[in-house]
Short mmCIF file of C-alpha atoms (C1' of nucleotides) in Angstrom, two decimals:
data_model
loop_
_atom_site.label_atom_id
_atom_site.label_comp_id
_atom_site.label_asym_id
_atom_site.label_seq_id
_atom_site.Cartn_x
_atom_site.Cartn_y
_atom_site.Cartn_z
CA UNK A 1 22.78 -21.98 2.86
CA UNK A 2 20.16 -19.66 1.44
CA UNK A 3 21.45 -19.34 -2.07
CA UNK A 4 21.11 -22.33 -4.48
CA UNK A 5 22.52 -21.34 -7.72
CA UNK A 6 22.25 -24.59 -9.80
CA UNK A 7 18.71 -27.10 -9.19
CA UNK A 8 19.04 -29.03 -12.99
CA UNK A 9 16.85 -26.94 -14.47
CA UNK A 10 16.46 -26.97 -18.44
CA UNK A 11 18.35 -24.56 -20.35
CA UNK A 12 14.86 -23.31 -21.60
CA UNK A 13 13.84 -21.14 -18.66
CA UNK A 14 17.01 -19.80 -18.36
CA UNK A 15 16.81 -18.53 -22.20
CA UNK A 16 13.94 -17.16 -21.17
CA UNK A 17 14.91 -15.14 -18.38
CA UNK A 18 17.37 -13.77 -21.05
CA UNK A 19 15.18 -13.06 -23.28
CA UNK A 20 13.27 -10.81 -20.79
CA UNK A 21 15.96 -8.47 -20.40
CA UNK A 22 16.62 -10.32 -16.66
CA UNK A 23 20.44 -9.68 -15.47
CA UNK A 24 22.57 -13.22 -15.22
CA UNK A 25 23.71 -12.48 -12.61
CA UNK A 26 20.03 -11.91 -10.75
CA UNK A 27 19.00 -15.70 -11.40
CA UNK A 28 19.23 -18.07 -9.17
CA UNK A 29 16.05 -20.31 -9.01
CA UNK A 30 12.28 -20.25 -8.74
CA UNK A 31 12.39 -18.59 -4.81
CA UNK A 32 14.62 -15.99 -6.19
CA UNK A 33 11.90 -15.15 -8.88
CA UNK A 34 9.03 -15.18 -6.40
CA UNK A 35 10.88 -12.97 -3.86
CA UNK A 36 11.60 -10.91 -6.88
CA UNK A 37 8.11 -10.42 -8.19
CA UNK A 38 6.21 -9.92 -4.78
CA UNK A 39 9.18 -7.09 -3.42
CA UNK A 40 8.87 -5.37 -6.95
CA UNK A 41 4.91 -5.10 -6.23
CA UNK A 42 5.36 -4.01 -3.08
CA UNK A 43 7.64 -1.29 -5.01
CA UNK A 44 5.03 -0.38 -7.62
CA UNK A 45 2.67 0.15 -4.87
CA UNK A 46 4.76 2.90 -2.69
CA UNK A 47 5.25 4.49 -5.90
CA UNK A 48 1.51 4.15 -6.91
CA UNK A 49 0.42 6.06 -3.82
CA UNK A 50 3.20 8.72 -3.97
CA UNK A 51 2.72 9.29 -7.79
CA UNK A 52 -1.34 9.40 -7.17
CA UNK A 53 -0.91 11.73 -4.69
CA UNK A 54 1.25 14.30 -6.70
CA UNK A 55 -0.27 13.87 -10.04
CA UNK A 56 -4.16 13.74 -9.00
CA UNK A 57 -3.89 15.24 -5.66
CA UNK A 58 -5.56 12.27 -3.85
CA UNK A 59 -4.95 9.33 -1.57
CA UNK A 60 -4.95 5.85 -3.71
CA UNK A 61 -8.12 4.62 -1.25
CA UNK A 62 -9.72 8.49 -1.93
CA UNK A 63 -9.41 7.83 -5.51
CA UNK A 64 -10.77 4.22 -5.49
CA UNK A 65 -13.83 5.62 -3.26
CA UNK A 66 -14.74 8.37 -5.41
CA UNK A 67 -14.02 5.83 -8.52
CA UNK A 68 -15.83 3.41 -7.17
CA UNK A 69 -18.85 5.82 -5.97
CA UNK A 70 -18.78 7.71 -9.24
CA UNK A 71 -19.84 4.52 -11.72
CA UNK A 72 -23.08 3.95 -13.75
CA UNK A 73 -25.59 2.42 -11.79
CA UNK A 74 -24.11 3.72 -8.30
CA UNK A 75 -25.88 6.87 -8.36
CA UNK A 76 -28.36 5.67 -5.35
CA UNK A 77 -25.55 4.62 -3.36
CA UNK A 78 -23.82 1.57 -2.48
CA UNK A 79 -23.92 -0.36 0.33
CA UNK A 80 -20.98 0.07 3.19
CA UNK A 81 -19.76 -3.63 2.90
CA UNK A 82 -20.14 -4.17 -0.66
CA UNK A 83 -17.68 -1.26 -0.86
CA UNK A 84 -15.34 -3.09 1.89
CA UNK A 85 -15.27 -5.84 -0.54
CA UNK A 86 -15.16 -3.95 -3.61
CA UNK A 87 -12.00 -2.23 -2.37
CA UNK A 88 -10.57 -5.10 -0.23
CA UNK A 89 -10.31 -2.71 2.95
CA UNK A 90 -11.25 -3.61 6.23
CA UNK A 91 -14.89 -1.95 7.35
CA UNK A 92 -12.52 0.03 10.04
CA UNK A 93 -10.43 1.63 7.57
CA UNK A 94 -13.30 2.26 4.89
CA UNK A 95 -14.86 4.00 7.98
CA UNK A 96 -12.09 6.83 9.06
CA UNK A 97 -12.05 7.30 5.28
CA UNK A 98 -15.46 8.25 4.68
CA UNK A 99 -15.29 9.66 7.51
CA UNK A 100 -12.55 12.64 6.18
CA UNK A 101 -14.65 12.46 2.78
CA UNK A 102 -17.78 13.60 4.46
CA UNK A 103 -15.83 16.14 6.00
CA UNK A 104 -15.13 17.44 3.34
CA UNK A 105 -18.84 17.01 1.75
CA UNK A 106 -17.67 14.80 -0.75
CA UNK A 107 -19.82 11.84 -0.25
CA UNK A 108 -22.80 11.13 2.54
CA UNK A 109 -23.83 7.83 4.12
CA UNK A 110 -27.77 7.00 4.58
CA UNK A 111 -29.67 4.15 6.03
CA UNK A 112 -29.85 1.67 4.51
CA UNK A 113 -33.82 1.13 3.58
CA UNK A 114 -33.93 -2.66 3.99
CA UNK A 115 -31.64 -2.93 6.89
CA UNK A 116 -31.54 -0.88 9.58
CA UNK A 117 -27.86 -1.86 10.40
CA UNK A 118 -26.70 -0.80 7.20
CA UNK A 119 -25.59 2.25 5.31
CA UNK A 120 -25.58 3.32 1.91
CA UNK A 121 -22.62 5.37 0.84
CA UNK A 122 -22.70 8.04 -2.42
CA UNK A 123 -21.28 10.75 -3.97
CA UNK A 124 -22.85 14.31 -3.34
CA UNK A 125 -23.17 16.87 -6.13
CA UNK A 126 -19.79 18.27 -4.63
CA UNK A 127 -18.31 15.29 -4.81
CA UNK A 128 -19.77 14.06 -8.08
CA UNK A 129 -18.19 17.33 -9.70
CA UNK A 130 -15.27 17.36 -7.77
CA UNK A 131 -14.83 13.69 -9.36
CA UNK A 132 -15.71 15.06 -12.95
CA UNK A 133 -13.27 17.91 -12.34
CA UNK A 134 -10.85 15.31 -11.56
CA UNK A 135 -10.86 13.31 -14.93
CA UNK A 136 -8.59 15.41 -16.83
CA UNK A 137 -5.62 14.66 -14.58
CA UNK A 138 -6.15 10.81 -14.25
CA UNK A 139 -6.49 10.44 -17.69
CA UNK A 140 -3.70 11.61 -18.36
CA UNK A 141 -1.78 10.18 -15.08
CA UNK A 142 -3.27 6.92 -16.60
CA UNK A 143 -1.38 7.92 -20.07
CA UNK A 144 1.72 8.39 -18.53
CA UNK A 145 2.19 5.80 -16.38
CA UNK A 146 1.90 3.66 -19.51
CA UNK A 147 3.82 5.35 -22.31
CA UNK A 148 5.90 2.89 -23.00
CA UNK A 149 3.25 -0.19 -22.98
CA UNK A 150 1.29 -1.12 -25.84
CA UNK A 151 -2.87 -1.73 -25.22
CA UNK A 152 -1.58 -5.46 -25.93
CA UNK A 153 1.14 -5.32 -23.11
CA UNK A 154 -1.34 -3.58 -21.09
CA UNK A 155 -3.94 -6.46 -21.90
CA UNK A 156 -1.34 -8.53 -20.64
CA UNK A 157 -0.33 -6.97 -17.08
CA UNK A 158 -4.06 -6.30 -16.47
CA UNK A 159 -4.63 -10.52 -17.12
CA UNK A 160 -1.63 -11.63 -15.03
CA UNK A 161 -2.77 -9.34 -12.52
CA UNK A 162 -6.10 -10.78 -12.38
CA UNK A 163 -4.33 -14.09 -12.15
CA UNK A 164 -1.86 -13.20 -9.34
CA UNK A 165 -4.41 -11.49 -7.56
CA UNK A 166 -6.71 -14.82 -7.20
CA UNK A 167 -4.25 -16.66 -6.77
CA UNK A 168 -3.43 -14.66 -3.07
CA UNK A 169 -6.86 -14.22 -2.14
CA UNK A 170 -7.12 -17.98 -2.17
CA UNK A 171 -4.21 -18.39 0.38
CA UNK A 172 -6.46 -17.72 3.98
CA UNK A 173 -9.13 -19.96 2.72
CA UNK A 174 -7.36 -23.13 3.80
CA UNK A 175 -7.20 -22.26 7.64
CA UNK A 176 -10.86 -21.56 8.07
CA UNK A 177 -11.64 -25.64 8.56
CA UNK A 178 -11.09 -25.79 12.26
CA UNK A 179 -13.71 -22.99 13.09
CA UNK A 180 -16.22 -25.70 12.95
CA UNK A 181 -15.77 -28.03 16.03
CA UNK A 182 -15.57 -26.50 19.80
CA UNK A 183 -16.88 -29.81 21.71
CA UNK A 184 -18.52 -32.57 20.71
CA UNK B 1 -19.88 12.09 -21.88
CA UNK B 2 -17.97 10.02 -19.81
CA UNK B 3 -17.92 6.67 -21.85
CA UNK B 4 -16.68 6.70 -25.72
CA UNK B 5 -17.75 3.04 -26.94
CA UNK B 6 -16.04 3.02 -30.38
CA UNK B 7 -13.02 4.72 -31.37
CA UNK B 8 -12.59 3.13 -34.53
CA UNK B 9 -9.64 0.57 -33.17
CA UNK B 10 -8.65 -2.44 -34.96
CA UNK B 11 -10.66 -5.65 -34.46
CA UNK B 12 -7.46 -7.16 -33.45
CA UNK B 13 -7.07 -5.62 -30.19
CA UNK B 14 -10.89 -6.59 -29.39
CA UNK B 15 -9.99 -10.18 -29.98
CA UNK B 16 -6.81 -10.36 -28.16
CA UNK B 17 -8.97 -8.84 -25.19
CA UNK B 18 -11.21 -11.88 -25.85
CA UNK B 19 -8.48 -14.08 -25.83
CA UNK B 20 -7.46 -13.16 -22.70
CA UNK B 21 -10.89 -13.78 -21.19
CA UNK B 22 -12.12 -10.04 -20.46
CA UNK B 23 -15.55 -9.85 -20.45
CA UNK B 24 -16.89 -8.09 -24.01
CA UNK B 25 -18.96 -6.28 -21.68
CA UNK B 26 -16.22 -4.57 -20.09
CA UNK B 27 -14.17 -3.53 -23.18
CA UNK B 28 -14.63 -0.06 -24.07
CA UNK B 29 -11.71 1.64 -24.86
CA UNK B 30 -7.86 2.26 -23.51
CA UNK B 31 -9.10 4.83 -21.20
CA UNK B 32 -11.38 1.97 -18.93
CA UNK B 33 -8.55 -1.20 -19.87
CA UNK B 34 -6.08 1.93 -17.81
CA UNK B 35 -8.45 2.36 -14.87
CA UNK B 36 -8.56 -1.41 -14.68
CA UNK B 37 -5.41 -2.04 -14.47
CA UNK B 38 -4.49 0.75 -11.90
CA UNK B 39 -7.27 -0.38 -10.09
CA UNK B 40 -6.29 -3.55 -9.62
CA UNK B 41 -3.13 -2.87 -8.48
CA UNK B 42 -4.95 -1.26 -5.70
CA UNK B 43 -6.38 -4.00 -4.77
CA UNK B 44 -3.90 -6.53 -5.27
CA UNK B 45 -1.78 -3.79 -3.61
CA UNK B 46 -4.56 -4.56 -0.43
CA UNK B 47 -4.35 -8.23 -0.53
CA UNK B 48 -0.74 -8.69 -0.92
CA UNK B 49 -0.78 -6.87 2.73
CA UNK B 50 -3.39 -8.56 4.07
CA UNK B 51 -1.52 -12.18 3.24
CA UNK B 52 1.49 -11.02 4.26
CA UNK B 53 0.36 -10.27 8.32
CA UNK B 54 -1.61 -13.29 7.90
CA UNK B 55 1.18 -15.77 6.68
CA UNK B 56 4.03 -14.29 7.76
CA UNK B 57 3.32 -12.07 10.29
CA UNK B 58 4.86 -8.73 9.54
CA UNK B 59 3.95 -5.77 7.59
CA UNK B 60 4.79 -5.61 3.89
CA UNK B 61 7.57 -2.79 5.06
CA UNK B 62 9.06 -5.22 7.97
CA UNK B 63 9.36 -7.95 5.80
CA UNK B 64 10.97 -5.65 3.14
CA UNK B 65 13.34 -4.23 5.45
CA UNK B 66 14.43 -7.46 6.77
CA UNK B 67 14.64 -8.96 3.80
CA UNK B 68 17.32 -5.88 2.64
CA UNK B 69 19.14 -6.05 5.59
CA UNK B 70 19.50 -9.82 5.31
CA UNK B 71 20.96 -9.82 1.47
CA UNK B 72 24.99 -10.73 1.04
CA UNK B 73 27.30 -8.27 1.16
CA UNK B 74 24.68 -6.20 3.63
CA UNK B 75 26.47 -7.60 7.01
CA UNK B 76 28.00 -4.57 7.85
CA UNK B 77 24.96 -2.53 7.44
CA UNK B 78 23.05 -0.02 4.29
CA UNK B 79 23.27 3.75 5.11
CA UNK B 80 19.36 4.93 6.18
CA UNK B 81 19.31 6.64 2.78
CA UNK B 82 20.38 4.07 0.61
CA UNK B 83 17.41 1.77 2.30
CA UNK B 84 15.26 4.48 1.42
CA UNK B 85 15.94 4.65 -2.02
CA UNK B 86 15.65 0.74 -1.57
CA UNK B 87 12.10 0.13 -0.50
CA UNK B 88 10.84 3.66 -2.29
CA UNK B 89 9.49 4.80 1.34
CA UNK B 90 10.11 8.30 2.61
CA UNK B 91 12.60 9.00 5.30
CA UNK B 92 10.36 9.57 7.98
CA UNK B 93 8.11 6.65 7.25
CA UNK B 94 11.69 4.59 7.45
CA UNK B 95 12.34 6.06 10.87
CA UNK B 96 9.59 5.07 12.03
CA UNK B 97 9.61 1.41 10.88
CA UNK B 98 13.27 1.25 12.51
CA UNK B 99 12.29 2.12 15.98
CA UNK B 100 9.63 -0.33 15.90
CA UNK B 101 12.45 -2.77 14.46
CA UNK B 102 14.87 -1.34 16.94
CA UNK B 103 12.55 -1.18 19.98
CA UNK B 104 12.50 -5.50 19.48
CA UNK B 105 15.56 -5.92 19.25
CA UNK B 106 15.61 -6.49 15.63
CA UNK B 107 17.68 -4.30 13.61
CA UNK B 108 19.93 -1.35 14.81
CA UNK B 109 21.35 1.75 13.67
CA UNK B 110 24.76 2.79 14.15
CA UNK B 111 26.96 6.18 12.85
CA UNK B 112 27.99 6.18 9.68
CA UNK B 113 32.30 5.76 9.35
CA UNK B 114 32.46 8.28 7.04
CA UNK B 115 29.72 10.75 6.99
CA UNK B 116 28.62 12.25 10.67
CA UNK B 117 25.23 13.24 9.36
CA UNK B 118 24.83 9.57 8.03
CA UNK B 119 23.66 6.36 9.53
CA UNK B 120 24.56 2.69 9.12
CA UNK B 121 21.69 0.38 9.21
CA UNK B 122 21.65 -3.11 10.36
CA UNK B 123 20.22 -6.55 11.70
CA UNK B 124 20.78 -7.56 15.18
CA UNK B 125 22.24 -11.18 15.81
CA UNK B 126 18.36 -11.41 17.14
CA UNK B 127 16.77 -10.02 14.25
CA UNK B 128 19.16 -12.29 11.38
CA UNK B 129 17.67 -15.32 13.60
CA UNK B 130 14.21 -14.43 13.46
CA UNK B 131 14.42 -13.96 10.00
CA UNK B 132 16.29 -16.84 8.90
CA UNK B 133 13.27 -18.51 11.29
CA UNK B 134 10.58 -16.95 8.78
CA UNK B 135 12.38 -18.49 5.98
CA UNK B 136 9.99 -21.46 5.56
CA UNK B 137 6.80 -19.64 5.87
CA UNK B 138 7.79 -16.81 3.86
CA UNK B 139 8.64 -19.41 0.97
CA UNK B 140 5.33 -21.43 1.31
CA UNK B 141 3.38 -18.03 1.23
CA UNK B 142 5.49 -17.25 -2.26
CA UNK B 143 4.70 -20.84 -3.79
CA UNK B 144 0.68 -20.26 -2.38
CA UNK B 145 0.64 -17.27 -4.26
CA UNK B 146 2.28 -18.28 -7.30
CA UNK B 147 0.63 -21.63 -7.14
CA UNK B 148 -1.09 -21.50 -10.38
CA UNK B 149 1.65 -19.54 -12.13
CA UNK B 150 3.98 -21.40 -14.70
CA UNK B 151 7.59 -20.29 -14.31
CA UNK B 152 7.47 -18.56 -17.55
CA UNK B 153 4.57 -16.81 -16.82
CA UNK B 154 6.20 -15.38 -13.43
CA UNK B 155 8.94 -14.08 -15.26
CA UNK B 156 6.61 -12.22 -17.52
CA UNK B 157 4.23 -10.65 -14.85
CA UNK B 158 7.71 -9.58 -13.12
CA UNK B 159 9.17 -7.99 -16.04
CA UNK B 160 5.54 -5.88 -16.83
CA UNK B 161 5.76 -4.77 -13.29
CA UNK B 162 9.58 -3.81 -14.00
CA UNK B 163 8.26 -1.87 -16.67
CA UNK B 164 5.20 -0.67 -15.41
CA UNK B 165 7.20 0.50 -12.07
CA UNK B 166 10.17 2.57 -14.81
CA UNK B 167 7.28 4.05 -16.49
CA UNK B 168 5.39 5.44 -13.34
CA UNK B 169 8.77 6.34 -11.49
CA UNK B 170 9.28 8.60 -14.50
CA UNK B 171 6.57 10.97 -14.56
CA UNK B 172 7.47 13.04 -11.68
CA UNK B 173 10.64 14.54 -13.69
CA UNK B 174 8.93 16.46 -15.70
CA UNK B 175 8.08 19.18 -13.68
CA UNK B 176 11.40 19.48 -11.99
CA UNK B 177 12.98 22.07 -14.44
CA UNK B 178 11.76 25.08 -13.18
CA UNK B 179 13.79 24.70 -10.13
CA UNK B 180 16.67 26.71 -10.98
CA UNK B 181 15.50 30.17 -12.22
CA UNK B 182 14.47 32.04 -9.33
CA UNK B 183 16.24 35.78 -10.51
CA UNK B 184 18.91 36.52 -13.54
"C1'" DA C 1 38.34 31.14 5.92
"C1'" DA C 2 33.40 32.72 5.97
"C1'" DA C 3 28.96 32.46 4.19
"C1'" DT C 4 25.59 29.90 1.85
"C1'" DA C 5 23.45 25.96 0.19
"C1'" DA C 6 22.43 21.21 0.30
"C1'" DA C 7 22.15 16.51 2.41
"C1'" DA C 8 20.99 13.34 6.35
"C1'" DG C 9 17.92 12.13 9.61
"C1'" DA C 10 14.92 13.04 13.58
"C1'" DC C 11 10.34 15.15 15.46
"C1'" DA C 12 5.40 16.54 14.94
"C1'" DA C 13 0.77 16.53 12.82
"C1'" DT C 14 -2.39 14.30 9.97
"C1'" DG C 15 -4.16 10.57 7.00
"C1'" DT C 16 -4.35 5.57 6.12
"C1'" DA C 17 -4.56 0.55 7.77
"C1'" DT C 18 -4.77 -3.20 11.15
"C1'" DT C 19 -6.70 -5.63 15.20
"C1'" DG C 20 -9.78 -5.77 19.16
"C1'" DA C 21 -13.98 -4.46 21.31
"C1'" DC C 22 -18.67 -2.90 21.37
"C1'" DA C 23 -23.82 -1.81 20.28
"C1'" DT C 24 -27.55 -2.72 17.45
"C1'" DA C 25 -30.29 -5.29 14.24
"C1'" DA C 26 -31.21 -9.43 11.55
"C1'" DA C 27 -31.13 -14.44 11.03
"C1'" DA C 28 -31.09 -18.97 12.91
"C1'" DT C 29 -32.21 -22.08 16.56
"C1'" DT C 30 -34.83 -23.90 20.13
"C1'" DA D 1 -42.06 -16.33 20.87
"C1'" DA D 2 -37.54 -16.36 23.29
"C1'" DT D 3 -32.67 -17.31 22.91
"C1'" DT D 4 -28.54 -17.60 20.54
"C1'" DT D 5 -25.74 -16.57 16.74
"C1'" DT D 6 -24.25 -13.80 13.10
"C1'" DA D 7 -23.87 -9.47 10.35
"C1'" DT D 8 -23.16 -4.43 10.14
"C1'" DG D 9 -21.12 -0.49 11.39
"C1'" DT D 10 -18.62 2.44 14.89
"C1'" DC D 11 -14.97 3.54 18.38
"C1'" DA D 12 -10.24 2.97 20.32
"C1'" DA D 13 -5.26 1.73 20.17
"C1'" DT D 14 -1.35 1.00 17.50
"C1'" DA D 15 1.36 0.66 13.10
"C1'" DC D 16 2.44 2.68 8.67
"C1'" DA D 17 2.82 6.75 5.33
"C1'" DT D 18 2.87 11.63 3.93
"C1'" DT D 19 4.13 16.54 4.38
"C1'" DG D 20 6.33 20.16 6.93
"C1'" DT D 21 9.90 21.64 10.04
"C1'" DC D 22 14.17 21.54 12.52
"C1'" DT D 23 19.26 20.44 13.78
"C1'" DT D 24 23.54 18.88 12.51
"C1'" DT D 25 27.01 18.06 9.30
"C1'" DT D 26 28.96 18.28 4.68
"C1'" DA D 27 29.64 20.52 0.26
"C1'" DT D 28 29.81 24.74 -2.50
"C1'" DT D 29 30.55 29.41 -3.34
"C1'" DT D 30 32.66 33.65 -2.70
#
DNA sequence: AAATAAAAGACAATGTATTGACATAAAATT
DNA sequence: AATTTTATGTCAATACATTGTCTTTTATTT
């Protein structure tokens, strides 16, 4: 019931499934390459986080805090929600992360000077070093964990990426029409 | 110290960059088109969990378990390991994904035939219905989030993320060597 | 056969991520 | 100007993920 193996598609797609190295036996039809795509990114990511945490020593967020704290123009400090949205994590889970960070004196929130509701987040000089200390190993966890790609290949994963990743974010935006009318 | 603009590449990797619409801005050198790409497989990483308890209504490992459990050949249950192996999720972060599963009644674990250490995994009559029940959503959240993808260009994205996920699963065996000397 | 080592999986502690709830401050409405 | 609504960040409860530890069983070595 689940498993249609012939839909009258052109020969052309399946030559190109071929081409890309796909097994025969693995293609089936469009909701088999879908299923295929988003379970082998949910696989990249698990190994993302374990690799990140035994080549660099951090947590994928820690890294993309520090990252994201550590670039030009940052050095006064970003503000708590732009870094939510920056990261895509929710303001509850930035929180108990910063939280640890400042722990360990790694980066500091301030008020915010316009806003008294907000915070600005940066790096301290501990964590700005600890960062710069860093560099060494992601560069070369970076080189590694594209060996085998070419800087065209990696062009091209970065692009699709981009793509896919619009493409999802998109999605909610449809359901957000009947927030509008409670009575008349 | 941090940024090296040129490093006396080619012209023709600048203009496939252009080609693929990256901002000239943005293009420094392989080092930054790395981070980028890492990067954004954090945060596409973020979304695609997001989407998934939005649209579907399970975590990305729930859906990924079920979806295991639920392929051909799987009625009669996947040993814990196996599963493990699977998904790429550590043992204990299975276990406790399968009580969850096990405390509704959707998947259950039973001893292994041959092997009294091992376990047999599997879905409950229950948990086959509720999944076969997510079917449609769980297809219209794949075509949402491929929705501006060509077939061809699926395929592609899938097999850089097959590569991508080889070359990153393979930097951990390097440093495994030194874990037979201990005395002569 | 006995001792040792290794594999399978369950438990505990901590970090990460989600939703729900709350307090405060800013913006919008009246 | 006073009220209502919205935005910002924090706290709490639960789910997910990692490392470390432990018990039981199997495999290996002697």
């Amino acid at each position: 019931m689940t498993s249609l193996i012939a839909t009258g598609r052109p020969d052309s797609r399946l030559a190109a499934l071929l081409d890309k190295g796909v097994p025969s036996m693995a293609i089936q039809d469009d909701k088999s390459v879908a299923n295929r795509l988003f379970f082998r990114l949910f696989q990249a990511s698990n190994i993302l986080q374990k690799q990140t945490v035994g080549q660099v020593g951090l947590s994928t967020v820690q890294w993309a805090v520090l990252g994201a704290l550590s670039r030009k123009g940052y050095e006064d400090g970003i503000s708590f929600n732009q870094l939510t949205e920056y990261l895509i994590v929710s303001r509850q889970n930035l929180d108990g992360v910063l939280k640890r960070l400042e722990r360990d004196d790694h980066v500091k929130r301030i008020p915010h000077p316009d806003d008294k509701r907000a915070r600005l987040i940066l790096l301290t000089d501990k964590g700005r070093a600890f960062w710069e200390s860093l560099q060494p190993k992601i560069h070369e966890f970076y080189a590694q964990g594209l060996a085998n790609f070419t800087f065209d290949e990696t062009v091209s994963l970065l692009h699709y990426l981009n793509k896919f990743q619009k493409d999802l974010e998109a999605i909610a935006m449809q359901e957000a029409p009947n927030a509008e009318r409670e009575e008349s």
